[in-house]
Coordinates of C-alpha atoms and ligand atoms in Angstrom, one line a residue:
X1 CA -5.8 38.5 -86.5
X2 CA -4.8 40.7 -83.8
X3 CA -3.2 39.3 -80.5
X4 CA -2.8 40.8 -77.5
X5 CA -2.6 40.0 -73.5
X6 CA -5.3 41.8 -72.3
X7 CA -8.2 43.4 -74.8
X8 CA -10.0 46.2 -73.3
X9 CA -13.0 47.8 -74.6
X10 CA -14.1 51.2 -73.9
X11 CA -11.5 54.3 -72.6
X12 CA -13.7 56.0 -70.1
X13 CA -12.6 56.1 -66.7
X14 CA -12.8 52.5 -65.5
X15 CA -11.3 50.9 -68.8
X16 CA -8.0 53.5 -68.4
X17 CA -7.7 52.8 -64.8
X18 CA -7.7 49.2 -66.1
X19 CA -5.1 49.4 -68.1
X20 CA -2.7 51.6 -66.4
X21 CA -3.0 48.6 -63.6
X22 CA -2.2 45.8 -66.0
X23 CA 0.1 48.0 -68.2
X24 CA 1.8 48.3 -64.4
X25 CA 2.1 44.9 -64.1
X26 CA 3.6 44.2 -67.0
X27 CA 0.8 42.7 -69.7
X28 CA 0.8 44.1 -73.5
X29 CA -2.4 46.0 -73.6
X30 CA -4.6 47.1 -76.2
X31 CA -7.2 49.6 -75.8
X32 CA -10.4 50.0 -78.0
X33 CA -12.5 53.3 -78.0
X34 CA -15.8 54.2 -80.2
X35 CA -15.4 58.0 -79.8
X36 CA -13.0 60.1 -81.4
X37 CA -11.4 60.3 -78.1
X38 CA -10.5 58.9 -74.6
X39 CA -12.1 59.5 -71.3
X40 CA -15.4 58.1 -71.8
X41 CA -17.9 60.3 -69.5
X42 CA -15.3 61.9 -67.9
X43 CA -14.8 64.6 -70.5
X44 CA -18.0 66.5 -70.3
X45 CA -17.6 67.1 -66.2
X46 CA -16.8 70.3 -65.7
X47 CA -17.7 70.2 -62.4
X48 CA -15.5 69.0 -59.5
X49 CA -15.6 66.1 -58.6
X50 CA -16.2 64.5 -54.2
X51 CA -14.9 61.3 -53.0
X52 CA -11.0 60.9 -52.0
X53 CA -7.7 61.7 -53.0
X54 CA -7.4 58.5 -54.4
X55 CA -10.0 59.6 -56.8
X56 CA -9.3 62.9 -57.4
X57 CA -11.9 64.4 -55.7
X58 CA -11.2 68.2 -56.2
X59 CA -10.5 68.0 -59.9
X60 CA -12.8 68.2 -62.8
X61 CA -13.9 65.5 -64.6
X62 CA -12.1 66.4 -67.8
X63 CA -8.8 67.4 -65.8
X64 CA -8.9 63.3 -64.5
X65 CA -9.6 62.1 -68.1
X66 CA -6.0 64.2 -69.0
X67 CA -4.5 62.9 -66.1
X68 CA -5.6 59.1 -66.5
X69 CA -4.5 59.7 -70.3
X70 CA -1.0 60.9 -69.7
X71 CA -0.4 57.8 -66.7
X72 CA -1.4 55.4 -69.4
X73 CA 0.8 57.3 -72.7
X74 CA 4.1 56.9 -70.5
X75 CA 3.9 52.9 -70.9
X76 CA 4.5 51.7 -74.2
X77 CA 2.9 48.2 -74.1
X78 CA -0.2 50.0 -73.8
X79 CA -1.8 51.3 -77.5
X80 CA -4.6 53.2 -77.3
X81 CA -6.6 52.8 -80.8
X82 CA -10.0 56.0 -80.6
X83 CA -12.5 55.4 -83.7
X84 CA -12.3 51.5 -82.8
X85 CA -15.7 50.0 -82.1
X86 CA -15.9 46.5 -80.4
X87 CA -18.8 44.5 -82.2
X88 CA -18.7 41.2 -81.2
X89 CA -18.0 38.7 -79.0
X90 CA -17.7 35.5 -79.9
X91 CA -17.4 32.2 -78.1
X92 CA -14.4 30.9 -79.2
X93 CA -12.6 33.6 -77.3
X94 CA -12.2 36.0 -80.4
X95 CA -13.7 39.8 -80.6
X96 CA -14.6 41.6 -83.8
X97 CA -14.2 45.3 -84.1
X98 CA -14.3 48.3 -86.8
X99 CA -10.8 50.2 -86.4
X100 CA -10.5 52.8 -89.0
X101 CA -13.5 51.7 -91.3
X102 CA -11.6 47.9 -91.2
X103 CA -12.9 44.8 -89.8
X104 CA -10.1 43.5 -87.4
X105 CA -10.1 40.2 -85.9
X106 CA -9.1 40.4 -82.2
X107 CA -7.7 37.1 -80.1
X108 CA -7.1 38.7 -76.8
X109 CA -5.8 36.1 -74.0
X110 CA -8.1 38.3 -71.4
X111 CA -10.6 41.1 -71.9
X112 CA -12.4 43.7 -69.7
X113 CA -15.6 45.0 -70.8
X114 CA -15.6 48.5 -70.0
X115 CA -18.7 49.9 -72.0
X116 CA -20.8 52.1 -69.9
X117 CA -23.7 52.5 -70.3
X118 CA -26.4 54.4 -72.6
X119 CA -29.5 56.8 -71.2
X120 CA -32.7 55.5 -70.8
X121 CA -35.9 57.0 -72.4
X122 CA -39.0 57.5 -71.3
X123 CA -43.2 56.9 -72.7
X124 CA -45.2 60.1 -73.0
X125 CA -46.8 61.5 -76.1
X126 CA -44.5 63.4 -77.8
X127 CA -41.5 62.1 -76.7
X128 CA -40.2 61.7 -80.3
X129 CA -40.6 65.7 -81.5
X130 CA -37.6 67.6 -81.9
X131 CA -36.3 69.3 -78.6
X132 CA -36.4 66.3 -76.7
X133 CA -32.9 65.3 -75.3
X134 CA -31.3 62.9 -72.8
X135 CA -29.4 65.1 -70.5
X136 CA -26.2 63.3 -71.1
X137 CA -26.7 64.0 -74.8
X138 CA -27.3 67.6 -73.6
X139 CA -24.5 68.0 -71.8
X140 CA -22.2 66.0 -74.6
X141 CA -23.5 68.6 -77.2
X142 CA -22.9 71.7 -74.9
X143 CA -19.4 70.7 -73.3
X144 CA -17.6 68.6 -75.6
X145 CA -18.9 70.4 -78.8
X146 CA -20.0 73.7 -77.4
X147 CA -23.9 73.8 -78.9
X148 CA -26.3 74.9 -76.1
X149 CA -29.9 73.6 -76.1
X150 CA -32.5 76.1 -77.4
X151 CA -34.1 78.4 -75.2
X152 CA -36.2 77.7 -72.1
X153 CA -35.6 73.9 -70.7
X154 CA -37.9 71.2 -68.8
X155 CA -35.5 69.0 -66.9
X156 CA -37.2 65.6 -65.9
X157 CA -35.2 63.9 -63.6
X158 CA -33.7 65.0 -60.3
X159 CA -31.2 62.6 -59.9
X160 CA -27.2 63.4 -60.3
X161 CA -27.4 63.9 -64.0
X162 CA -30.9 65.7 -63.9
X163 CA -29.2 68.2 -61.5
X164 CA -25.7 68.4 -62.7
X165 CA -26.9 69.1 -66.3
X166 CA -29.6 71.4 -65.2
X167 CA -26.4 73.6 -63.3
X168 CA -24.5 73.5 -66.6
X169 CA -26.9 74.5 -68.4
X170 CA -27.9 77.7 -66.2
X171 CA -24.0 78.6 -66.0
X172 CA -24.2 78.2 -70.3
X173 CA -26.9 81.0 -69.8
X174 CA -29.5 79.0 -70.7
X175 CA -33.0 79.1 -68.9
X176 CA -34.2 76.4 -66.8
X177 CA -37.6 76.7 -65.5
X178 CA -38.2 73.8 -63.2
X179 CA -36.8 70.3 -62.5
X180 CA -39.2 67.2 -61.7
X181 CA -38.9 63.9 -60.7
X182 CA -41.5 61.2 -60.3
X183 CA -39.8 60.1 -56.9
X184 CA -41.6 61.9 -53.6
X185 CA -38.1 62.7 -53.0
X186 CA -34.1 64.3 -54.9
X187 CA -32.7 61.2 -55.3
X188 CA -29.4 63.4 -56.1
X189 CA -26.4 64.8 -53.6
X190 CA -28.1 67.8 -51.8
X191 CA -25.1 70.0 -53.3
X192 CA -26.0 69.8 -56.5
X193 CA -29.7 70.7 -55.2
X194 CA -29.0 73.3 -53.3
X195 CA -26.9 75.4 -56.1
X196 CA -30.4 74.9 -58.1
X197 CA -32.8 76.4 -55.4
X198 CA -29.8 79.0 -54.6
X199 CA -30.4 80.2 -58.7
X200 CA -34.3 80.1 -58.0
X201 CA -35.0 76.9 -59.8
X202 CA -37.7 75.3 -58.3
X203 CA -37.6 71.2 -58.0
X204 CA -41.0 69.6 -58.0
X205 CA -41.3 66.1 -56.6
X206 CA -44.0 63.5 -57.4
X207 CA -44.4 65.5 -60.4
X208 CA -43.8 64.2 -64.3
X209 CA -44.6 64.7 -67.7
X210 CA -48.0 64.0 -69.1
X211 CA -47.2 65.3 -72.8
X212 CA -44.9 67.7 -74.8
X213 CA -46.7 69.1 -77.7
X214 CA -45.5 71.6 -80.6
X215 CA -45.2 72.2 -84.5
X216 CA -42.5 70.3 -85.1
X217 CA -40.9 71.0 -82.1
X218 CA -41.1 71.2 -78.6
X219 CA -43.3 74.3 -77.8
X220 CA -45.1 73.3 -74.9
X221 CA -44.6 70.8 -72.1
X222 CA -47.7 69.5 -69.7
X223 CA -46.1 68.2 -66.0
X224 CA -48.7 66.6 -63.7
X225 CA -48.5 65.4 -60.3
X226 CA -48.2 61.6 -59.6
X227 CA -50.3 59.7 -56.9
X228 CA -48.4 57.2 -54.6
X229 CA -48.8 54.6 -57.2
X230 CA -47.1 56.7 -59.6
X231 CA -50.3 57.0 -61.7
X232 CA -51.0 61.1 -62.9
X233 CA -53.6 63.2 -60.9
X234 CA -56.3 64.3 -63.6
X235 CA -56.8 68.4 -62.3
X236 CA -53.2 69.3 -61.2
X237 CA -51.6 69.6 -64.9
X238 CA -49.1 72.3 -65.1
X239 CA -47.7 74.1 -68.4
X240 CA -44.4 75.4 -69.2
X241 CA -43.7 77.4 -72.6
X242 CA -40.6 75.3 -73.7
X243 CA -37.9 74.6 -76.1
X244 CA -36.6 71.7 -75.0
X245 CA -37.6 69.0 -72.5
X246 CA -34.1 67.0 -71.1
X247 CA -34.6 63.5 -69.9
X248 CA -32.6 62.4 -66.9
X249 CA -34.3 58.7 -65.5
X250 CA -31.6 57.0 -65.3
X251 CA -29.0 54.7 -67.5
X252 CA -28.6 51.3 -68.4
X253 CA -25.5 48.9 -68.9
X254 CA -24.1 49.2 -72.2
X255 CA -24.0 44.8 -71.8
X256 CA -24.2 43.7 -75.7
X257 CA -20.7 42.2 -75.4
X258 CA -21.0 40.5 -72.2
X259 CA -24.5 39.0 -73.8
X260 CA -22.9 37.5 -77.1
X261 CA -19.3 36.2 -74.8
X262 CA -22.4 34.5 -73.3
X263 CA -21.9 35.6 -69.6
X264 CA -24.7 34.6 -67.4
X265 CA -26.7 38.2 -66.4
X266 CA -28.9 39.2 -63.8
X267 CA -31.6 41.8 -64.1
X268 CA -30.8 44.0 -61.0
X269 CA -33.3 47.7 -61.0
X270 CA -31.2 49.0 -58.4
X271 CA -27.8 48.7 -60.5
X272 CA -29.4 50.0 -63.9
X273 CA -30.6 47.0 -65.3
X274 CA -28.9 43.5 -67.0
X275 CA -25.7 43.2 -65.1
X276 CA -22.9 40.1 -65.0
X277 CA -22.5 37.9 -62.6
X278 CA -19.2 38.7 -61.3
X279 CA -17.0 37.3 -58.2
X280 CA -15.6 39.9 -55.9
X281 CA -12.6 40.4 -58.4
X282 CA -15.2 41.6 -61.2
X283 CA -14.1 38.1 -63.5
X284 CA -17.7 37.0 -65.1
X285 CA -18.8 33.6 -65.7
X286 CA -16.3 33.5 -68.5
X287 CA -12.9 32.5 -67.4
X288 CA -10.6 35.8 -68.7
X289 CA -13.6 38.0 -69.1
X290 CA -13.9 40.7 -66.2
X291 CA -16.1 43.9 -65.9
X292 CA -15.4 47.1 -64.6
X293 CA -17.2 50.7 -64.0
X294 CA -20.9 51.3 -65.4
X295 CA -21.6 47.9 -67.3
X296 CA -21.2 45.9 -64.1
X297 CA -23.6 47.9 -62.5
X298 CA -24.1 52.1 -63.0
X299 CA -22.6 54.1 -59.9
X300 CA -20.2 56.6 -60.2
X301 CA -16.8 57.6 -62.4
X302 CA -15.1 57.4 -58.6
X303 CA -16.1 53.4 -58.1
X304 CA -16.0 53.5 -61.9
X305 CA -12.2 54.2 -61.4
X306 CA -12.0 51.9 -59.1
X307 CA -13.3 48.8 -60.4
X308 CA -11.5 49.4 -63.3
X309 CA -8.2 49.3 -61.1
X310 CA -9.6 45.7 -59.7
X311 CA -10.3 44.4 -62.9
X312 CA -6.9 45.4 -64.5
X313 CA -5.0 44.2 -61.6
X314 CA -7.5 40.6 -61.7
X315 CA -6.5 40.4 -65.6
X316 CA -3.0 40.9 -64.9
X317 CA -3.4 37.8 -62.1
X318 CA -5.2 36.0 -64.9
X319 CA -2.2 36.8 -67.3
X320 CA 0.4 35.0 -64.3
X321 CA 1.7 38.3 -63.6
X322 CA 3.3 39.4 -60.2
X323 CA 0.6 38.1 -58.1
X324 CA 2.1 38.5 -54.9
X325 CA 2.6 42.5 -55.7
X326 CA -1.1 42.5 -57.2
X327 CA -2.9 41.3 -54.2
X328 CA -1.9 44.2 -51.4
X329 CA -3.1 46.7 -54.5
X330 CA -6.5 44.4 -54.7
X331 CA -6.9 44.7 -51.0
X332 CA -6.4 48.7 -51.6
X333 CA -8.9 48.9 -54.2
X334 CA -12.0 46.7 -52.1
X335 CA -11.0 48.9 -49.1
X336 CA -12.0 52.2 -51.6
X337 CA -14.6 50.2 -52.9
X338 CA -16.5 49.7 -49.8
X339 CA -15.9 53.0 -48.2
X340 CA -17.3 54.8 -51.5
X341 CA -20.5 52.4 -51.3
X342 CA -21.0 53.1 -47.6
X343 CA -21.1 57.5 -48.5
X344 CA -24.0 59.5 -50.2
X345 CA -26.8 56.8 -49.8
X346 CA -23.9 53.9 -51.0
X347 CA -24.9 51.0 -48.1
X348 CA -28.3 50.1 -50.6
X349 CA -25.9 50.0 -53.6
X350 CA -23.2 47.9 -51.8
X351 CA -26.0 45.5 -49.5
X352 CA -27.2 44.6 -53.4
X353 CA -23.6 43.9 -54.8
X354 CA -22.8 41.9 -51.8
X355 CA -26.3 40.1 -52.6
X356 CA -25.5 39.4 -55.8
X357 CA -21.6 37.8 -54.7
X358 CA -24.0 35.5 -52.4
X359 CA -26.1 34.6 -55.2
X360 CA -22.9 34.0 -57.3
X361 CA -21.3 32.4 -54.8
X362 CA -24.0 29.8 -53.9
X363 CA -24.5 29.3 -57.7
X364 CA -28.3 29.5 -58.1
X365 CA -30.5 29.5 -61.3
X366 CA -28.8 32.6 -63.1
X367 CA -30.6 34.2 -65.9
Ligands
FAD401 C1 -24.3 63.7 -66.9 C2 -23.4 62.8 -66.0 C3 -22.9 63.4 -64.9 C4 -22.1 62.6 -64.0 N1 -21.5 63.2 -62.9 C5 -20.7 62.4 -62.1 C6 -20.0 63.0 -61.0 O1 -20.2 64.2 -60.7 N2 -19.3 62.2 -60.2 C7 -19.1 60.9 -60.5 O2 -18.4 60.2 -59.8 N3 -19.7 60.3 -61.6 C8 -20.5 61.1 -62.4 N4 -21.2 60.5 -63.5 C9 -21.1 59.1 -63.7 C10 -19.8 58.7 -64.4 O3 -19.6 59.6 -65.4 C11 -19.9 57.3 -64.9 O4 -20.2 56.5 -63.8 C12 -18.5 56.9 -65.4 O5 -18.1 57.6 -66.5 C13 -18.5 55.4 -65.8 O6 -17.3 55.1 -66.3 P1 -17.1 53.9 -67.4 O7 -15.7 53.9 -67.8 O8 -17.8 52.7 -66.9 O9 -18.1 54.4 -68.6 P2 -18.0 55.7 -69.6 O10 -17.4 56.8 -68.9 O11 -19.3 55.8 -70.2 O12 -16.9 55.1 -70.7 C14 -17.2 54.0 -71.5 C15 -16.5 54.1 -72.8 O13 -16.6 53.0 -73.6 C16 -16.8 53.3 -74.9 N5 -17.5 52.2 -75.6 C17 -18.8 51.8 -75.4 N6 -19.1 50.8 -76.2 C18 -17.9 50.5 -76.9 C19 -17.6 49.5 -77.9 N7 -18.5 48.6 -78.2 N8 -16.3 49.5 -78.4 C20 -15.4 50.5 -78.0 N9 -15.7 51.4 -77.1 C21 -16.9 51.4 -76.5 C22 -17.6 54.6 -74.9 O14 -17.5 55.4 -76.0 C23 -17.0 55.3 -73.6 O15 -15.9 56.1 -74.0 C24 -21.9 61.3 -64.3 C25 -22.5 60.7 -65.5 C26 -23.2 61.5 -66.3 C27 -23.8 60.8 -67.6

């Protein structure tokens, strides 16, 4: 059996900034990662990132992950095991995980679930041939490994991801003939759009896949125009010669964990699906469990960062460390917190968080 003060699982973004904050503070910290190595989504960005100075806005994504990486190597009561995955939760307080092909028993006297979260699919006939990607799984293959996507690509999705990936791919040299999204409307940052209709790719709203069709492959791929109802208009199909067809609709919280530590969850659309019920310090249901970054909700590697910060510096308070210096940090982080929410579209996100707080707070029925 392993023991530690704080457990945290996942290395992207918001479970470093987690444990650089409680490493701060003082608490012996250990630090779980599936992949090979840290940084989570954070590695892939090779684009620059917006926000503040307070979250690097002006670097690169994989620049952050290097910087987040060397804060966190310079304290020694913080290990950092990669290759570990965290597989179970149970409800005696004690997680399970594979660390080097071993099962290890972990007894942690807090945790922070930092998991992410995973792409979601989508229905149409021939979704399962060959050629048809997430964009995240895309854009891992081309940036972390350096494999490009075959030929000519369908981007679905005009969200962030649908519109990052899409530029990535075009400065890769690879062709991208259109981007559509079911939504009358980019639900993306106009940047990102505009560099897209800058290289002439055109961006066709209320439009989405009927099929992709092929020998084996993706060869050909039907988009259609959707009615207000979302249903497809029989007469307006439109077909591109294709390789692949990438699949940007969105991404759910990786929650498994939070499920089996039994924390009570809430189905929230707006925030990607299941999320915990949290109080404004990100600690769940589950006294010693907190959440930070995309599993409490998907947003952004900025707020990702930030929540991770809370949640470090609330398992730190949990841990009866240096509460008086943690608090003015706490105050810090809400501040960022809130100001990132109210930017780029933010006030819906940050009107349901504060919704689900209420809901929390007045303890109704909860999933
Ligand atoms: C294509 C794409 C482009 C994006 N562009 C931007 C952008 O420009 N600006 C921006 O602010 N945000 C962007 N984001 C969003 C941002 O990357 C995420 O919001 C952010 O990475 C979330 O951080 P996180 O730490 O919660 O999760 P992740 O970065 O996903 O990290 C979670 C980590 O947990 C690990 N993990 C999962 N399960 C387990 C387990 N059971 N045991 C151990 N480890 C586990 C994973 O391997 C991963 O390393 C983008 C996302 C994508 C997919």
């Amino acid at each position: 059996m392993i023991h530690t003060d704080l457990l945290i699982c996942g290395a992207g973004p918001a479970g470093l900034c987690a444990a650089i904050e409680a490493g701060a503070a003082g608490a012996d910290v250990l630090v779980l990662e599936r992949g090979h190595a840290p940084g989570g989504q954070l590695v892939k960005q090779t684009h620059m990132f917006f926000g503040s100075e307070k979250q690097y806005a002006s670097y690169r994504g994989f620049d952050i992950s290097d910087i987040l990486v060397a804060q966190m190597s310079e304290m020694p009561n913080i290990r950092l095991i990669c290759d570990a995955t965290v597989l179970a939760a149970y409800d005696d307080g004690v997680f399970a995980a594979e660390i080097a092909g071993k099962y290890e028993k972990i007894r942690p006297r807090a945790t922070v679930v930092a998991t992410g979260a995973s792409e979601k699919p989508l229905l149409f006939p021939g979704n399962d041939l060959p050629g048809v990607y997430g964009a995240g799984a895309v854009q891992t293959l081309m940036n972390q490994y350096g494999i490009r996507p075959a030929g000519r690509v369908v981007m679905l999705g005009a969200g962030n991801i649908g519109l990052i990936v899409s530029y990535q791919l075009l400065q890769a040299g690879v062709d991208v003939l259109v981007v559509c999204d079911g939504a009358p409307k980019i639900g993306g940052y106009l940047v990102h759009a505009s560099k897209l209709a800058r290289m002439g790719v055109p961006i066709m709203t209320s439009h989405s896949v009927k099929r992709a069709e092929g020998e084996g492959k993706v060869e050909k791929v039907t988009l259609w125009e959707l009615d207000k109802n979302w249903q497809g208009i029989a007469g307006t199909e439109k077909i591109f010669a294709a390789d692949t067809l990438c699949v940007a609709v969105g991404l759910s919280p990786l929650s498994e964990l939070l499920w089996q530590a039994g924390c009570e969850m809430l189905y929230v659309p707006a925030l990607g699906g299941y999320v915990p019920y949290r109080d404004a310090q990100l600690s769940t249901s589950i006294p010693g469990i907190f959440v930070a970054g995309d599993v409490a909700g998907v947003e952004e590697a900025s707020s990702a960062m930030v929540t991770g910060r809370l949640a470090g510096l609330a398992a730190a308070g949990f841990l009866g460390l240096d509460i008086i210096a943690l608090e003015a940090k706490k105050e810090d982080c809400l501040a960022q917190l809130h100001s990132l929410r109210h930017g780029h579209g933010g006030k819906i996100l940050d009107g349901i968080q504060q919704a689900l707080l209420d809901t929390n707070n007045k303890g109704d029925e909860h999933a």
